[in-house]
Tab-separated table of C-alpha atoms in Angstrom:
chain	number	residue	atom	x	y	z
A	1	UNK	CA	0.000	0.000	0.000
A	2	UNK	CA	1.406	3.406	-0.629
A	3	UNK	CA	2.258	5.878	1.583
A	4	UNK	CA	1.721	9.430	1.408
A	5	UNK	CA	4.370	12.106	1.954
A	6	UNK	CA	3.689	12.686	5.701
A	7	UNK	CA	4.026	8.383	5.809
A	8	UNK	CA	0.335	8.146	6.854
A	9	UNK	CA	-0.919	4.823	4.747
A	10	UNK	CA	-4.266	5.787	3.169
A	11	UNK	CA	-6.738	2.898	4.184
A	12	UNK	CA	-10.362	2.333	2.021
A	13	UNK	CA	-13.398	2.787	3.769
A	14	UNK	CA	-14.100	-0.220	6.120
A	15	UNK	CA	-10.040	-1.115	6.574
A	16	UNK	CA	-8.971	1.474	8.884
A	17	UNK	CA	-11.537	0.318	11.806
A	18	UNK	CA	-9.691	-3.256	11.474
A	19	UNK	CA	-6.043	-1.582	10.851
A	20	UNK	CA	-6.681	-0.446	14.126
A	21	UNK	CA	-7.853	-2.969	16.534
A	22	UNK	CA	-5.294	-5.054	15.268
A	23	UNK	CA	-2.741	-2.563	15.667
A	24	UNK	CA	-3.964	-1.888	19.340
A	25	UNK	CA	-3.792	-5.784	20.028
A	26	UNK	CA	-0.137	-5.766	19.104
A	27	UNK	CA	0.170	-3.021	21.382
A	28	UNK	CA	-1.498	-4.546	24.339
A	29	UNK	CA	0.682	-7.692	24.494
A	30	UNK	CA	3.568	-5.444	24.910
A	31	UNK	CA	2.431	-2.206	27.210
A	32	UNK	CA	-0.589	-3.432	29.193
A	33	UNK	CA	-4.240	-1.271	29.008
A	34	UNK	CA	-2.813	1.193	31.167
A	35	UNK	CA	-0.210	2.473	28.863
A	36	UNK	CA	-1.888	2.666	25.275
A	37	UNK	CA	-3.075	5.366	23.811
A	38	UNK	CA	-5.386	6.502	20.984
A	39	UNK	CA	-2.569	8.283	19.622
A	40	UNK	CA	-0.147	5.610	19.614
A	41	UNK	CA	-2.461	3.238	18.273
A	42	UNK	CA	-2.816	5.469	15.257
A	43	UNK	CA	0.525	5.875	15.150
A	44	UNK	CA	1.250	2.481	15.028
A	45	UNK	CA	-1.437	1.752	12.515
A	46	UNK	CA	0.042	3.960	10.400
A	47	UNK	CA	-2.547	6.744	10.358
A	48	UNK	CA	-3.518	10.028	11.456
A	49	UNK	CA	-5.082	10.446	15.059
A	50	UNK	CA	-8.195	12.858	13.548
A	51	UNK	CA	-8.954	9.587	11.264
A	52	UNK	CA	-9.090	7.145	14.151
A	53	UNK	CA	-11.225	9.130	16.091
A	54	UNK	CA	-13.655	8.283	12.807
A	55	UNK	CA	-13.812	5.255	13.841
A	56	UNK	CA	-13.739	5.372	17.543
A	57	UNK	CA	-15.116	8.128	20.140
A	58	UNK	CA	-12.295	7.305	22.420
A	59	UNK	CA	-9.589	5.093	23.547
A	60	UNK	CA	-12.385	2.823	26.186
A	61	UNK	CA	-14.212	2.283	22.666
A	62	UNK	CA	-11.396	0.794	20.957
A	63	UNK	CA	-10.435	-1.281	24.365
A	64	UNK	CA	-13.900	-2.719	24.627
A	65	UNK	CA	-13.691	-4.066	21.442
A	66	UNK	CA	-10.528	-5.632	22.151
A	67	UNK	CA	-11.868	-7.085	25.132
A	68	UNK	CA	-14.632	-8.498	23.280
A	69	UNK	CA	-12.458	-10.636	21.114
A	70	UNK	CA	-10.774	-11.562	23.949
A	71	UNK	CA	-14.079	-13.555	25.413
A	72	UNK	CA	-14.999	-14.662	21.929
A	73	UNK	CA	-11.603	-16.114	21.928
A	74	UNK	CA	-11.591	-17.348	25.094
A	75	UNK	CA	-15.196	-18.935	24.399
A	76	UNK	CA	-13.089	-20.905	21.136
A	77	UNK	CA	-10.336	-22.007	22.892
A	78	UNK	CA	-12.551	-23.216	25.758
A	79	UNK	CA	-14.747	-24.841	23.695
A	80	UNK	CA	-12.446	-26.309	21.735
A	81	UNK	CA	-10.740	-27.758	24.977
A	82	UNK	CA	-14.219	-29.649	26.077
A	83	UNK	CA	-14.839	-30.850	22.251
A	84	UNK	CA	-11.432	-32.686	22.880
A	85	UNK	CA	-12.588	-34.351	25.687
A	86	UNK	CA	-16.408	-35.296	25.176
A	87	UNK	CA	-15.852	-38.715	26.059
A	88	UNK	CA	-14.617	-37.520	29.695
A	89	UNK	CA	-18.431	-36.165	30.282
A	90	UNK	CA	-18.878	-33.206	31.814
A	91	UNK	CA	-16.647	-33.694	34.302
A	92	UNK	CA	-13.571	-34.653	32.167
A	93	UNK	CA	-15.329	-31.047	29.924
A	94	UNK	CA	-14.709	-28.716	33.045
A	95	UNK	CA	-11.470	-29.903	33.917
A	96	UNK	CA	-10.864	-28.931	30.015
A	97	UNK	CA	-12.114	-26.068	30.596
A	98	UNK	CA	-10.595	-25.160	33.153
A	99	UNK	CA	-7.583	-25.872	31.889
A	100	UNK	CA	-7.637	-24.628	28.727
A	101	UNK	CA	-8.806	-20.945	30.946
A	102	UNK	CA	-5.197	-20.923	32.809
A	103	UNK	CA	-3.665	-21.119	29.649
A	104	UNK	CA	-5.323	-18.503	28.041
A	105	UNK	CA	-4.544	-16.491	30.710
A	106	UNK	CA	-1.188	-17.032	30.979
A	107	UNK	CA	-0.412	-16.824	26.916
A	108	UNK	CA	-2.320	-13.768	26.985
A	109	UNK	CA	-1.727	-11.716	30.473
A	110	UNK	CA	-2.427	-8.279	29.070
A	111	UNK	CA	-5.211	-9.091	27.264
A	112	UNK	CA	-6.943	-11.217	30.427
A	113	UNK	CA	-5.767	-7.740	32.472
A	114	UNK	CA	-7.937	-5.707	30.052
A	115	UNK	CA	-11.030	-7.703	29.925
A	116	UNK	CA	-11.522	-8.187	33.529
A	117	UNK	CA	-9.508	-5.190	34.746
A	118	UNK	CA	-10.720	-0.990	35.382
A	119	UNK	CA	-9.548	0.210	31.924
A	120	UNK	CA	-13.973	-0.198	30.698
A	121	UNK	CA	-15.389	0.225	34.241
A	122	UNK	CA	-18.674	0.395	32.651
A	123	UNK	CA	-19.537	-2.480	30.589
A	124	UNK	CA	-23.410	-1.415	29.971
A	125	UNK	CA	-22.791	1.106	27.360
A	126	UNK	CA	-20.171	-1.684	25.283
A	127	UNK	CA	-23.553	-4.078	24.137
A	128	UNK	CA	-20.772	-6.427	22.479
A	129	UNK	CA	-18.644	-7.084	25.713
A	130	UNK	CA	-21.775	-7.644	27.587
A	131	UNK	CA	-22.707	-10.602	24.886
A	132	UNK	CA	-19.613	-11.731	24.765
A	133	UNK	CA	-18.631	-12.068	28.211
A	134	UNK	CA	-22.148	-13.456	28.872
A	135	UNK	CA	-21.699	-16.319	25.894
A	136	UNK	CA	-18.638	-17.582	28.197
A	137	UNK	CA	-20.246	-17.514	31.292
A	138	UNK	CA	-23.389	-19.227	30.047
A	139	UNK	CA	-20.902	-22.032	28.493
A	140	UNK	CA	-19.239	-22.850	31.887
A	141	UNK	CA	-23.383	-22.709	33.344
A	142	UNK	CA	-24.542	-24.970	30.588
A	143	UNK	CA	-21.619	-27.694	31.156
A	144	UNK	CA	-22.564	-27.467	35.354
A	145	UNK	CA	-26.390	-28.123	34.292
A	146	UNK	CA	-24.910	-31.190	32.083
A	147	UNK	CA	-23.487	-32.209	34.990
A	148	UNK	CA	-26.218	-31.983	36.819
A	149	UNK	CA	-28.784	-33.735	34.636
A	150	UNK	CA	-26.185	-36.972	34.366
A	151	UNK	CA	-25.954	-36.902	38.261
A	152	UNK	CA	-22.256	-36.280	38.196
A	153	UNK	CA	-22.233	-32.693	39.963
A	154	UNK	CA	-23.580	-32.086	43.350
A	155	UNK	CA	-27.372	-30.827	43.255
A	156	UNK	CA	-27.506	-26.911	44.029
A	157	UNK	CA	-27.864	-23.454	42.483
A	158	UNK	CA	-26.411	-24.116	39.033
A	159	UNK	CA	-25.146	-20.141	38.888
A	160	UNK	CA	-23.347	-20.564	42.301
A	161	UNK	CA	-21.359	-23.749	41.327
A	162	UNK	CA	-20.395	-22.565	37.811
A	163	UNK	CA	-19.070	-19.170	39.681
A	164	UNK	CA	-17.433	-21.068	41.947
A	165	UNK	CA	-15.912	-22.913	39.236
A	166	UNK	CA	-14.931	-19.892	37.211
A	167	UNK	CA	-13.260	-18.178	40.854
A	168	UNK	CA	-10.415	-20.776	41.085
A	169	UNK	CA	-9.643	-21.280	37.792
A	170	UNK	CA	-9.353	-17.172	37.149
A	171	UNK	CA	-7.589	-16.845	40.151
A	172	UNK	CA	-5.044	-19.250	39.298
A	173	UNK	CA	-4.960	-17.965	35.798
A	174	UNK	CA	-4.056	-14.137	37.337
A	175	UNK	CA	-1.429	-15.634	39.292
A	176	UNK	CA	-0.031	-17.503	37.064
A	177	UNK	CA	-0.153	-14.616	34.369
A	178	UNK	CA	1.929	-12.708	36.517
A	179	UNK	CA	4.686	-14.905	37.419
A	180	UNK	CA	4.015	-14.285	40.703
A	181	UNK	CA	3.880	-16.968	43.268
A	182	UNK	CA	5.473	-17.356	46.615
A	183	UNK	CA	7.725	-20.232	47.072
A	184	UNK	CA	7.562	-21.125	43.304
A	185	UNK	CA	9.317	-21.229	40.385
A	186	UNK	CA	6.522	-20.140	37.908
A	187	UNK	CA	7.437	-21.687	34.701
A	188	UNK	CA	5.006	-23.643	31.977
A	189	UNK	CA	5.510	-26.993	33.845
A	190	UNK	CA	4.805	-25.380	37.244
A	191	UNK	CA	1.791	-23.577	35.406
A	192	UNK	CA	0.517	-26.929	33.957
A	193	UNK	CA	0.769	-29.188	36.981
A	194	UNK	CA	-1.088	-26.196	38.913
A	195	UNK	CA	-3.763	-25.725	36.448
A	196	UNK	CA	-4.085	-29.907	36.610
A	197	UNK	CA	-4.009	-30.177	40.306
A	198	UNK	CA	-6.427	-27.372	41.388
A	199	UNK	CA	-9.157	-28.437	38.398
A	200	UNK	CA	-8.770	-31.714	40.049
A	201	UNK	CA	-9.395	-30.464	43.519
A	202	UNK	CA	-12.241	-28.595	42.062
A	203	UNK	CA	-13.858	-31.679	40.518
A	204	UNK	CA	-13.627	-33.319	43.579
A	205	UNK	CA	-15.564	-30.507	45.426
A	206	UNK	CA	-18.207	-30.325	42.665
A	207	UNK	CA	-18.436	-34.262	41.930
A	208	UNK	CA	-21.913	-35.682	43.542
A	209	UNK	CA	-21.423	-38.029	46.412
């Protein structure tokens, strides 16, 4: 694509919106939510800061679209995770899940940061987050409620277990995101024989005597 003489790329109607989420994803990965800017996220994509403010009203707009992709992502990986392991049941399908959460989180630290973090403290005005974020969470309700009907998962509110669920294995995920954990050495095999050992201990807690 050519440039013009000030080096901003001229992008056709419809590419610049896309030129710039992915240049803000790139971004992310490296600075954190805190740190970007609309500015630099222009700047990166190669075009003028007036002309992404076309396309977004501010920086929170851009981030909550980010985030967005983050749980649709999140929702594919996941869902990919309990697809692999159908014949476990739903049991063997949260411990997938669970599982397949930790790594998300811990390939993708910034992005995790952003999508639960303050950088879109109001997630009513972002209609797209609110789906997305909702898809996942009804996922991880729907394979409880599996659970459930097969007799495998301990009778009770079906929202309170799958929360429950969702607590340990986004807690570990934070922690191990941030290579931060007393008394360990917090490298992929730590991270994988945590993420294996506390879905197991959640199993057991959730598994119907």
């Amino acid at each position: 694509m050519k440039e013009t003489v000030s080096g901003i790329r001229p992008y056709h109607h419809g590419d610049l919106r896309r030129a710039l989420r992915e240049a803000a994803a790139g971004l992310l990965e490296s600075t954190g939510p805190a740190a970007l800017s609309l500015r630099e996220i222009a700047r990166e994509a190669g075009v003028s800061h007036a002309a992404a403010y076309r396309h977004f009203a501010d920086k929170e707009s851009l981030l909550a679209e980010l985030a967005e992709d983050g749980f649709r992502l999140l929702l594919e990986e996941t869902r990919a995770a309990m697809a692999a392991r159908r014949r476990g049941g739903p049991l063997g399908q949260l411990q997938a899940c669970g599982r397949a959460y930790v790594a998300f989180g811990v390939g993708r630290p910034h992005l995790l940061q952003l999508m639960f973090g303050a950088a879109i403290p109001d997630w009513s005005v972002h209609p797209g987050l609110v789906k997305a974020s909702g898809d996942l969470a009804a996922q991880l309700a729907g394979v409880v409620a599996d659970g459930q009907a097969h007799g495998v998962i301990r009778s009770g509110s079906v929202g309170d277990l799958a929360l429950t669920a969702w607590s340990l294995v986004h807690g570990l995920a934070l922690l191990a995101a941030g290579r931060r954990i007393p008394g360990a050495s917090v490298d992929d095999a730590f991270v994988q024989r945590a993420a294996r050992r506390a879905t197991r201990l959640l199993l057991d807690g959730l598994r119907r005597r």
